[in-house]
Short mmCIF file of C-alpha atoms and ligand atoms in Angstrom, two decimals:
data_model
loop_
_atom_site.label_atom_id
_atom_site.label_comp_id
_atom_site.label_asym_id
_atom_site.label_seq_id
_atom_site.Cartn_x
_atom_site.Cartn_y
_atom_site.Cartn_z
CA PRO A 1 27.19 68.79 101.26
CA LEU A 2 30.19 70.95 100.26
CA VAL A 3 31.72 70.31 103.45
CA ARG A 4 30.90 66.68 104.24
CA GLU A 5 32.03 65.19 100.76
CA PRO A 6 35.51 65.59 101.09
CA LEU A 7 35.38 63.80 104.56
CA ILE A 8 33.57 61.14 102.90
CA GLU A 9 36.28 60.72 100.38
CA ARG A 10 39.08 60.49 103.14
CA LEU A 11 36.67 57.72 105.14
CA GLU A 12 36.51 55.87 102.14
CA LYS A 13 40.69 55.84 101.55
CA LEU A 14 40.83 54.98 105.36
CA ALA A 15 38.10 52.13 104.72
CA GLY A 16 41.21 50.02 103.22
CA LEU A 17 43.47 50.24 106.35
CA HIS A 18 43.54 47.19 108.54
CA TRP A 19 43.72 47.69 112.23
CA HIS A 20 45.33 45.42 115.14
CA ALA A 21 44.92 45.93 119.02
CA GLU A 22 47.27 44.35 121.16
CA PRO A 23 48.31 44.70 124.59
CA THR A 24 50.52 47.82 125.46
CA PHE A 25 53.16 45.84 126.28
CA PRO A 26 53.24 42.54 123.72
CA ALA A 27 54.45 39.45 125.28
CA GLU A 28 57.67 37.90 123.90
CA GLU A 29 55.84 35.29 122.02
CA PRO A 30 52.59 36.55 120.93
CA GLY A 31 49.54 34.67 120.69
CA GLU A 32 46.70 34.32 118.10
CA MET A 33 45.03 37.45 116.39
CA ALA A 34 41.25 37.00 116.40
CA PRO A 35 39.56 38.62 113.45
CA ILE A 36 36.92 41.65 114.11
CA THR A 37 34.61 41.71 111.68
CA MET A 38 32.21 44.88 110.55
CA PRO A 39 28.82 44.71 112.09
CA HIS A 40 27.07 45.92 108.99
CA ASP A 41 28.68 43.11 106.92
CA LEU A 42 30.18 40.30 108.66
CA THR A 43 31.84 38.89 105.57
CA ARG A 44 34.58 41.99 106.07
CA GLU A 45 37.37 42.35 108.53
CA VAL A 46 38.32 45.49 110.06
CA GLY A 47 41.00 44.01 112.03
CA THR A 48 42.74 41.54 114.56
CA ARG A 49 42.86 41.72 118.28
CA ARG A 50 44.70 39.40 120.52
CA ASP A 51 43.94 38.95 124.05
CA ALA A 52 45.93 39.73 126.84
CA THR A 53 47.18 36.84 128.89
CA GLN A 54 47.49 36.34 132.78
CA GLU A 55 51.51 37.28 132.41
CA GLU A 56 50.81 40.46 130.67
CA VAL A 57 48.05 41.27 133.15
CA ASP A 58 50.72 40.86 136.04
CA ALA A 59 53.30 42.50 134.28
CA ALA A 60 50.89 45.56 133.53
CA PHE A 61 50.14 45.73 137.29
CA GLU A 62 53.78 45.65 138.01
CA ARG A 63 54.30 48.54 135.76
CA ALA A 64 51.28 50.53 136.78
CA ALA A 65 52.13 50.34 140.86
CA LYS A 66 55.71 51.32 139.99
CA ILE A 67 54.95 54.61 137.87
CA GLN A 68 51.72 55.65 140.04
CA PRO A 69 53.44 57.61 142.69
CA GLY A 70 55.21 59.96 140.30
CA TRP A 71 52.18 60.23 137.82
CA ASP A 72 50.21 61.03 140.94
CA ALA A 73 52.98 63.53 142.14
CA LEU A 74 52.86 65.57 138.73
CA GLY A 75 49.92 67.29 139.98
CA GLY A 76 46.62 68.42 138.66
CA GLU A 77 48.09 71.07 136.53
CA ASN A 78 50.49 68.96 134.64
CA ARG A 79 48.28 65.90 134.17
CA ALA A 80 45.37 68.47 132.73
CA LEU A 81 48.31 69.67 130.44
CA LEU A 82 48.81 66.05 129.17
CA LEU A 83 45.20 65.30 128.80
CA GLU A 84 44.36 68.69 126.57
CA GLU A 85 47.37 67.66 124.52
CA ALA A 86 45.52 64.32 123.99
CA ALA A 87 42.23 66.37 123.48
CA ASP A 88 44.21 68.23 120.56
CA LEU A 89 45.56 65.00 119.17
CA PHE A 90 41.78 63.26 119.19
CA GLU A 91 40.57 65.97 117.05
CA GLU A 92 43.60 65.79 114.41
CA HIS A 93 42.62 62.12 113.90
CA THR A 94 38.84 62.77 113.19
CA ASP A 95 38.87 61.07 110.15
CA GLU A 96 40.35 57.92 111.60
CA PHE A 97 38.03 57.62 114.44
CA LEU A 98 34.95 58.16 112.27
CA SER A 99 36.05 55.57 110.03
CA LEU A 100 36.77 53.21 112.64
CA CYS A 101 33.25 54.10 114.49
CA GLN A 102 31.74 53.17 111.28
CA ARG A 103 33.59 49.97 110.39
CA GLU A 104 34.12 48.53 113.76
CA ALA A 105 31.27 49.59 115.79
CA GLY A 106 28.68 50.16 113.16
CA LYS A 107 28.25 53.93 113.97
CA THR A 108 26.31 56.15 111.65
CA LEU A 109 28.44 58.93 110.37
CA LEU A 110 26.49 61.69 112.92
CA ASP A 111 26.75 59.40 116.07
CA GLY A 112 30.62 58.94 115.24
CA VAL A 113 30.72 62.71 115.45
CA ALA A 114 28.92 62.52 118.51
CA GLU A 115 31.19 59.85 119.72
CA LEU A 116 34.32 62.19 119.04
CA ARG A 117 33.32 65.45 120.47
CA GLU A 118 32.02 63.48 123.85
CA ALA A 119 35.62 61.78 124.23
CA VAL A 120 37.37 65.29 123.40
CA ASP A 121 34.92 66.82 125.70
CA PHE A 122 35.67 64.29 128.50
CA LEU A 123 39.50 64.92 128.39
CA ARG A 124 39.12 68.73 128.36
CA TYR A 125 36.72 68.78 131.20
CA TYR A 126 38.45 66.15 133.48
CA ALA A 127 41.34 68.42 132.81
CA MET A 128 39.84 71.47 134.29
CA GLU A 129 38.59 69.35 137.25
CA ALA A 130 42.20 67.93 137.84
CA ARG A 131 43.38 71.53 137.95
CA ARG A 132 40.42 72.61 140.46
CA GLN A 133 40.65 69.78 142.85
CA PHE A 134 44.13 68.07 142.57
CA GLU A 135 46.60 70.69 142.20
CA HIS A 136 45.99 72.73 145.46
CA PRO A 137 45.45 71.33 148.97
CA VAL A 138 42.42 72.67 150.57
CA HIS A 139 42.97 74.55 154.13
CA LEU A 140 40.43 73.82 156.46
CA PRO A 141 39.45 75.61 159.68
CA GLY A 142 40.54 74.82 163.15
CA PRO A 143 41.77 76.38 166.23
CA THR A 144 44.58 79.00 166.32
CA GLY A 145 47.84 77.06 166.28
CA GLU A 146 46.67 73.99 164.10
CA GLU A 147 46.87 73.98 160.27
CA ASN A 148 44.67 71.58 158.71
CA THR A 149 44.97 70.84 155.05
CA LEU A 150 43.28 68.33 152.87
CA ARG A 151 45.08 66.77 149.54
CA MET A 152 43.53 64.72 146.73
CA HIS A 153 45.84 61.80 145.57
CA GLY A 154 44.86 58.77 142.99
CA ARG A 155 43.96 55.78 144.79
CA GLY A 156 46.65 53.58 142.74
CA VAL A 157 46.10 51.34 140.04
CA PHE A 158 42.40 51.88 138.80
CA ALA A 159 40.94 49.51 136.05
CA THR A 160 38.61 50.76 133.48
CA ILE A 161 36.06 48.30 131.64
CA SER A 162 34.44 50.19 128.92
CA PRO A 163 31.56 49.04 126.76
CA TRP A 164 31.23 48.75 123.02
CA ASN A 165 28.16 51.26 122.42
CA PHE A 166 30.48 54.23 123.22
CA PRO A 167 33.66 52.43 122.10
CA LEU A 168 35.78 55.83 122.15
CA ALA A 169 33.61 58.38 124.36
CA ILE A 170 33.00 56.05 127.40
CA PHE A 171 36.25 54.28 127.34
CA THR A 172 38.19 57.65 126.95
CA GLY A 173 36.01 59.40 129.50
CA MET A 174 36.75 56.39 132.04
CA ALA A 175 40.37 56.24 131.77
CA SER A 176 40.84 60.04 131.38
CA ALA A 177 38.86 60.77 134.83
CA ALA A 178 41.04 58.05 136.54
CA LEU A 179 44.17 59.65 134.85
CA ALA A 180 43.47 63.01 135.95
CA ALA A 181 42.80 61.72 139.31
CA GLY A 182 46.53 60.49 139.51
CA ASN A 183 45.73 56.62 138.99
CA ALA A 184 47.73 54.72 136.86
CA VAL A 185 45.20 52.84 134.39
CA ILE A 186 44.81 49.50 133.28
CA ALA A 187 41.81 49.70 130.44
CA LYS A 188 40.24 46.77 128.97
CA PRO A 189 37.91 47.85 126.03
CA ALA A 190 34.79 45.69 125.06
CA GLU A 191 36.00 42.46 122.98
CA GLN A 192 33.95 43.89 120.17
CA THR A 193 35.80 47.11 119.75
CA PRO A 194 39.31 47.33 120.99
CA LEU A 195 40.79 48.76 117.60
CA ILE A 196 39.17 52.34 118.41
CA ALA A 197 40.58 52.05 122.16
CA ALA A 198 43.77 51.13 120.64
CA LEU A 199 44.00 54.42 118.53
CA ALA A 200 42.74 56.42 121.50
CA VAL A 201 45.60 54.86 123.88
CA LYS A 202 48.34 55.56 121.12
CA LEU A 203 47.06 59.00 120.75
CA CYS A 204 47.36 59.39 124.59
CA HIS A 205 50.97 57.98 124.59
CA GLU A 206 51.85 60.37 121.81
CA ALA A 207 50.68 63.41 123.88
CA GLY A 208 52.90 62.43 126.64
CA ILE A 209 50.93 60.14 129.00
CA PRO A 210 53.58 57.69 129.88
CA PRO A 211 52.78 54.08 128.35
CA GLU A 212 53.06 52.63 132.15
CA ALA A 213 50.56 54.84 133.33
CA LEU A 214 47.98 54.05 130.46
CA GLN A 215 47.94 50.16 129.42
CA LEU A 216 45.79 48.54 127.07
CA LEU A 217 44.76 45.07 127.80
CA PRO A 218 42.36 43.62 125.22
CA GLY A 219 40.33 40.90 125.82
CA ALA A 220 36.90 39.38 126.74
CA GLY A 221 35.30 38.50 130.12
CA ASP A 222 38.21 36.37 131.18
CA VAL A 223 40.78 39.24 130.82
CA GLY A 224 38.32 41.53 132.78
CA GLN A 225 38.10 38.69 135.42
CA MET A 226 41.92 38.62 135.82
CA ILE A 227 42.36 42.06 136.52
CA THR A 228 39.49 42.65 138.87
CA ALA A 229 40.75 39.42 140.85
CA ASP A 230 44.06 41.05 141.42
CA PRO A 231 44.75 42.28 144.80
CA ARG A 232 46.84 45.23 143.77
CA LEU A 233 44.01 46.64 142.17
CA ALA A 234 42.47 49.95 143.80
CA GLY A 235 39.36 50.35 141.97
CA VAL A 236 37.34 49.69 139.02
CA ALA A 237 35.22 51.93 136.63
CA PHE A 238 32.64 49.82 134.84
CA THR A 239 30.17 50.90 131.97
CA GLY A 240 28.02 47.87 130.81
CA SER A 241 25.41 45.66 131.91
CA THR A 242 23.93 45.34 135.48
CA GLU A 243 24.80 41.75 135.57
CA THR A 244 28.44 42.46 134.89
CA ALA A 245 28.68 45.03 137.49
CA GLN A 246 27.39 42.60 139.97
CA ALA A 247 29.80 39.83 139.15
CA ILE A 248 32.36 42.49 139.11
CA ASN A 249 31.32 43.43 142.61
CA ARG A 250 31.35 39.86 143.71
CA THR A 251 34.92 39.27 142.57
CA LEU A 252 36.12 42.50 144.37
CA ALA A 253 34.76 41.48 147.34
CA GLY A 254 36.41 38.01 147.41
CA ARG A 255 39.91 39.20 147.28
CA ASP A 256 42.10 39.49 149.77
CA GLY A 257 43.73 43.24 149.36
CA PRO A 258 42.69 46.64 149.49
CA ILE A 259 38.76 47.57 149.71
CA ALA A 260 38.36 48.21 146.29
CA THR A 261 36.12 51.04 144.87
CA LEU A 262 33.41 50.10 142.01
CA ILE A 263 31.99 52.77 140.23
CA ALA A 264 29.28 51.31 137.77
CA GLU A 265 27.23 52.87 135.29
CA THR A 266 24.75 49.89 133.92
CA GLY A 267 21.59 49.30 132.25
CA GLY A 268 18.14 51.04 132.31
CA GLN A 269 14.51 50.58 131.62
CA ASN A 270 13.97 54.00 130.44
CA ALA A 271 10.29 55.18 130.25
CA MET A 272 8.96 58.41 128.42
CA ILE A 273 5.48 59.86 129.76
CA VAL A 274 3.16 61.65 127.43
CA ASP A 275 -0.14 63.62 128.46
CA SER A 276 -2.49 65.36 126.56
CA SER A 277 -0.90 68.72 126.86
CA ALA A 278 2.04 67.90 124.71
CA LEU A 279 2.98 69.37 121.17
CA PRO A 280 2.54 66.16 118.85
CA GLU A 281 5.41 67.16 116.56
CA GLN A 282 7.89 67.40 119.32
CA VAL A 283 6.78 64.38 120.74
CA VAL A 284 7.22 62.42 117.24
CA ARG A 285 10.69 64.20 116.92
CA ASP A 286 11.64 62.97 120.36
CA VAL A 287 10.28 59.50 120.70
CA LEU A 288 11.78 58.66 117.30
CA ALA A 289 15.26 59.95 118.21
CA SER A 290 15.40 58.55 121.89
CA ALA A 291 14.43 54.76 120.69
CA PHE A 292 15.93 54.65 117.36
CA GLN A 293 19.15 56.71 117.24
CA SER A 294 22.47 54.59 117.48
CA ALA A 295 19.75 51.59 116.86
CA GLY A 296 18.77 52.02 120.34
CA GLN A 297 21.75 50.70 121.86
CA ARG A 298 22.22 53.21 124.60
CA CYS A 299 21.61 53.03 127.80
CA SER A 300 19.56 55.83 127.90
CA ALA A 301 17.31 54.95 125.30
CA LEU A 302 13.70 55.06 125.59
CA ARG A 303 12.36 51.54 125.82
CA MET A 304 8.91 52.32 127.23
CA LEU A 305 6.41 55.04 126.00
CA TYR A 306 3.50 55.83 128.08
CA LEU A 307 0.74 58.03 126.44
CA GLN A 308 -2.41 59.14 127.82
CA GLU A 309 -5.56 57.47 126.48
CA ASP A 310 -7.06 60.48 125.18
CA VAL A 311 -4.55 61.32 122.68
CA ALA A 312 -2.87 57.80 122.44
CA ASP A 313 -4.33 57.03 119.02
CA GLU A 314 -3.62 60.32 117.30
CA MET A 315 0.06 60.28 118.78
CA LEU A 316 0.61 56.56 117.73
CA ALA A 317 -0.81 57.53 114.27
CA MET A 318 1.98 60.37 114.08
CA ILE A 319 4.80 58.20 115.60
CA ARG A 320 4.34 55.32 113.08
CA GLY A 321 4.18 58.04 110.42
CA GLY A 322 7.82 59.16 111.29
CA PHE A 323 8.78 55.68 112.02
CA HIS A 324 8.03 54.34 108.70
CA ALA A 325 10.30 57.12 107.28
CA LEU A 326 13.36 55.67 109.21
CA ASN A 327 16.41 54.54 106.91
CA VAL A 328 17.86 51.33 108.32
CA GLY A 329 21.30 50.56 106.34
CA ASP A 330 24.73 51.11 106.00
CA PRO A 331 26.35 53.34 108.81
CA ALA A 332 28.56 54.85 106.13
CA LYS A 333 25.83 56.75 104.07
CA LEU A 334 24.83 59.85 105.27
CA SER A 335 20.81 58.93 104.66
CA THR A 336 21.13 55.90 107.33
CA ASP A 337 19.12 56.76 110.25
CA VAL A 338 19.52 53.35 111.97
CA GLY A 339 22.49 51.27 111.65
CA PRO A 340 23.47 47.69 112.51
CA VAL A 341 23.41 46.26 116.33
CA ILE A 342 26.80 45.36 117.20
CA ASP A 343 26.93 41.42 116.87
CA PRO A 344 24.98 38.25 115.98
CA ASP A 345 24.34 37.64 119.57
CA ALA A 346 22.62 40.87 120.13
CA GLN A 347 20.64 40.37 116.83
CA ALA A 348 19.52 36.91 117.81
CA ALA A 349 18.41 38.43 121.66
CA LEU A 350 16.38 41.38 119.97
CA GLU A 351 14.56 39.09 117.28
CA ARG A 352 13.70 36.29 120.07
CA HIS A 353 12.13 39.45 122.14
CA VAL A 354 10.03 40.07 119.32
CA ALA A 355 9.10 36.77 118.25
CA ARG A 356 7.73 36.12 121.92
CA ARG A 357 5.60 39.24 121.82
CA GLN A 358 4.03 38.24 118.67
CA GLN A 359 3.19 34.69 120.00
CA ASN A 360 1.45 36.57 122.75
CA ASN A 361 -0.38 38.26 120.35
CA ARG A 362 0.84 41.77 120.79
CA ILE A 363 0.61 44.49 117.96
CA VAL A 364 3.54 44.55 116.78
CA TRP A 365 4.70 46.88 113.70
CA ARG A 366 8.28 46.35 112.25
CA LEU A 367 9.60 48.19 109.28
CA GLU A 368 10.60 46.18 106.15
CA ILE A 369 14.42 46.06 105.69
CA ASP A 370 16.51 45.52 102.57
CA GLU A 371 17.71 41.69 101.70
CA GLN A 372 20.92 43.19 101.04
CA LEU A 373 21.33 43.88 104.49
CA ALA A 374 21.30 40.23 105.42
CA LYS A 375 25.31 40.18 105.55
CA GLY A 376 24.97 42.49 108.82
CA CYS A 377 23.36 42.39 111.93
CA PHE A 378 20.57 44.30 111.31
CA VAL A 379 16.99 44.37 113.31
CA ALA A 380 14.07 45.94 111.66
CA PRO A 381 12.95 49.13 113.92
CA THR A 382 9.95 47.60 116.04
CA ILE A 383 7.20 49.17 118.25
CA ILE A 384 4.90 46.67 120.44
CA GLU A 385 1.85 47.39 122.43
CA LEU A 386 2.12 46.29 125.79
CA ASP A 387 -0.29 46.93 129.15
CA SER A 388 2.66 48.24 131.32
CA ILE A 389 6.40 48.23 131.86
CA ILE A 390 6.06 45.63 134.49
CA ASP A 391 5.55 43.42 131.48
CA LEU A 392 9.20 43.83 130.21
CA LYS A 393 11.57 41.71 132.29
CA ARG A 394 14.97 42.73 130.97
CA GLU A 395 16.61 45.49 129.10
CA ASN A 396 16.10 45.01 125.18
CA PHE A 397 18.99 46.76 123.82
CA GLY A 398 18.26 47.80 120.33
CA PRO A 399 15.78 49.35 118.21
CA VAL A 400 12.59 47.98 119.98
CA LEU A 401 10.14 50.37 121.59
CA HIS A 402 7.11 49.86 123.61
CA VAL A 403 4.07 51.36 124.03
CA ALA A 404 1.23 51.45 126.74
CA ARG A 405 -1.60 53.80 127.53
CA PHE A 406 -2.70 55.27 130.81
CA LYS A 407 -5.20 57.48 131.75
CA ALA A 408 -4.75 60.67 133.58
CA SER A 409 -5.90 59.33 137.13
CA GLU A 410 -3.27 56.78 136.88
CA LEU A 411 -0.03 58.89 136.52
CA GLY A 412 0.65 58.15 140.23
CA GLN A 413 0.71 54.48 139.22
CA VAL A 414 2.71 54.60 136.22
CA ILE A 415 5.56 56.16 138.27
CA GLU A 416 5.33 53.32 140.62
CA ASP A 417 5.54 50.84 138.24
CA ILE A 418 8.75 52.41 136.44
CA ASN A 419 10.08 52.98 139.93
CA ALA A 420 9.26 49.00 140.76
CA THR A 421 11.63 48.10 137.64
CA GLY A 422 14.37 48.77 140.08
CA TYR A 423 16.32 50.67 137.51
CA GLY A 424 16.76 54.37 137.75
CA LEU A 425 18.49 55.87 134.36
CA THR A 426 16.25 58.08 132.26
CA LEU A 427 12.75 59.50 132.43
CA GLY A 428 11.33 61.39 129.77
CA LEU A 429 8.13 63.69 130.28
CA HIS A 430 5.90 65.71 127.41
CA SER A 431 4.07 67.85 129.33
CA ARG A 432 3.18 71.53 129.42
CA ILE A 433 1.39 71.40 132.92
CA GLU A 434 4.09 72.28 135.30
CA ALA A 435 2.07 70.68 138.29
CA THR A 436 2.27 67.69 136.23
CA ARG A 437 5.81 68.05 135.80
CA ARG A 438 6.78 68.86 139.56
CA PHE A 439 4.50 65.90 140.58
CA VAL A 440 6.86 63.38 138.44
CA GLN A 441 10.08 65.16 139.44
CA ALA A 442 9.03 64.44 143.09
CA ARG A 443 8.27 60.74 142.62
CA ALA A 444 10.41 59.55 139.97
CA LYS A 445 13.68 57.83 141.03
CA VAL A 446 15.99 58.46 137.93
CA GLY A 447 19.13 59.82 137.44
CA ASN A 448 18.15 61.83 134.44
CA PHE A 449 15.05 63.70 133.85
CA TYR A 450 14.13 65.17 130.42
CA VAL A 451 11.30 67.10 129.94
CA ASN A 452 9.92 68.37 126.50
CA ARG A 453 12.84 66.68 124.74
CA ASN A 454 14.67 63.83 123.79
CA GLN A 455 16.36 61.50 126.50
CA ILE A 456 19.45 60.56 125.13
CA GLY A 457 22.93 62.52 124.36
CA ALA A 458 23.81 63.86 127.76
CA ILE A 459 26.49 66.60 127.42
CA VAL A 460 29.28 66.62 129.29
CA GLU A 461 29.77 69.23 131.97
CA SER A 462 26.02 70.25 131.67
CA GLN A 463 23.99 67.12 132.10
CA PRO A 464 26.28 64.85 134.04
CA PHE A 465 25.19 61.37 133.70
CA GLY A 466 24.36 58.38 135.51
CA GLY A 467 21.77 56.59 137.37
CA GLU A 468 20.75 54.67 140.60
CA GLY A 469 19.64 51.19 141.85
CA LEU A 470 20.19 48.65 139.16
CA SER A 471 21.32 51.55 137.19
CA GLY A 472 24.33 52.20 138.63
CA THR A 473 26.62 53.58 141.52
CA GLY A 474 26.80 57.01 140.74
CA PRO A 475 28.50 59.70 140.84
CA LYS A 476 27.57 61.04 137.41
CA ALA A 477 30.17 61.06 134.64
CA GLY A 478 31.07 64.47 133.18
CA GLY A 479 29.97 65.94 136.58
CA PRO A 480 31.47 67.92 139.34
CA HIS A 481 31.55 64.86 141.73
CA TYR A 482 33.24 62.09 139.08
CA LEU A 483 36.79 62.51 140.04
CA ALA A 484 36.26 62.54 143.61
CA ARG A 485 35.47 58.78 143.62
CA PHE A 486 38.73 57.97 141.76
CA ALA A 487 40.74 59.56 144.64
CA THR A 488 41.88 59.11 148.16
CA GLU A 489 41.67 62.24 150.42
CA ARG A 490 44.83 62.66 153.09
CA VAL A 491 44.40 65.37 155.66
CA THR A 492 47.39 66.85 157.33
CA CYS A 493 47.17 68.38 160.95
CA ILE A 494 50.18 70.38 161.95
CA ASP A 495 50.45 72.01 165.68
CA THR A 496 52.22 75.30 164.78
CA THR A 497 52.81 76.12 168.39
CA ALA A 498 55.19 73.34 168.96
CA ALA A 499 58.96 74.70 168.64
CA GLY A 500 60.72 73.46 165.79
CA GLY A 501 64.40 71.80 166.01
CA ASN A 502 67.02 71.93 163.69
CA ALA A 503 67.77 67.91 163.30
CA SER A 504 66.31 66.38 160.44
CA LEU A 505 65.75 62.99 159.45
CA LEU A 506 66.23 63.42 156.01
CA ALA A 507 69.44 65.32 156.22
C1 LIG B 601 25.58 54.24 127.51
O1 LIG B 601 24.69 54.11 126.59
O2 LIG B 601 26.21 53.29 128.15
O3 LIG B 601 23.06 60.33 127.28
C2 LIG B 601 25.66 55.49 128.56
C3 LIG B 601 23.60 59.24 126.41
C4 LIG B 601 24.83 58.70 126.75
C5 LIG B 601 24.67 57.29 127.26
C6 LIG B 601 25.76 56.73 127.64
N1 LIG B 601 25.61 59.66 127.82
O4 LIG B 601 22.92 58.81 125.76
#
């Protein structure tokens, strides 16, 4: 508390500030500013957003294309220095970021801290990778008298289209990766959270990243469509829903222009399997964190818990005990475990899902939430019993956990059912039997497999993150192969036995 209180006071002072998100290069005649309301209290505004116009998208591409060769020629070391300077500035502006994470995105204080740390980690990690992969050419073997070298370059103008659930970390992660690899970046943040993005971009410019190399274009899906339809675009890094990734893929495929790269990190239908050897206290802690932290609004979050029949009643009783102790409320309060969901649409979709299950006579537990929370987009944390993950048709992006029971002999079938969803993002296992771990590991088609711990909060560099199938294209964010997808490789082959002349084309 001694450390925390001054921070809270500073955050409270910042609460009065009003923020704006406009395109990096605003038009001569700016259009209408749309209000951005706070997810936990829709009667309060945190700032305004003006959507980019088609003219601004065009102008952004022109500027980006002009600066990109120079930005690429700076080399990995120089770009790394600028990204590291941005990381330092992000840390200096912790208060503003935490305040915006709460007020614009409804994040709890602890989630806000994690968000900022992850953004800083991405900046420093991709800076390091830029040095490793983009500063020096790689000399390749060949016959005597031949010199073969491979160099990595930016592909050109890259777009990043980022989600509201990690409005700072993923926004910064995708943009800094594209920059580190030598691309000029056109960044479109989620329409719900452009203010956090605007602060991040402002600090990147203060750090010395040229404004033309990182341009912000706020807006909704129509702005994303204008950007992805542009034939000057060399690639897109997208995080969000599977359906939007598929739509972007179609738009890119329909253009006459360079064949664009798509790097997509999308949804999940994530399960956890708990067998009778698991430690119940650990299971309770990890289930609650995986399903309800961040109000379940993580693509990594636990949606479907499989409990081995022999221990299911006991485990469920304990999980419900912990579940009833969750505090739902104002994200600015330190005591809050579960904040609001992002907006009324998200809230309504989750309520419809719960109501349908109730109609189907499923056993449903819901927390009571305070009437005062009616001003915000709160969804009462919910646990629903089901037979199988097959009963879930879509991703339910919020604080709703489903539970099913299985017999020991059915473990193989459970994994087949999980694979059959087509998603492949995270999977949790609680078991102290090594053979079980190996069995699941060998069969599960998922990007991130977590054993005897929670299944959220992948750490940059230690746990590169991303899925397969309907969950995304790879490569993993925060991993050693990520930057290569933003780059193009150029190989030079010189016959060093040929006699050199003195005349030069450049003379
Ligand atoms: C997302 O929610 O869009 O491991 C992906 C985690 C986070 C998930 C980010 N890296 O929980």
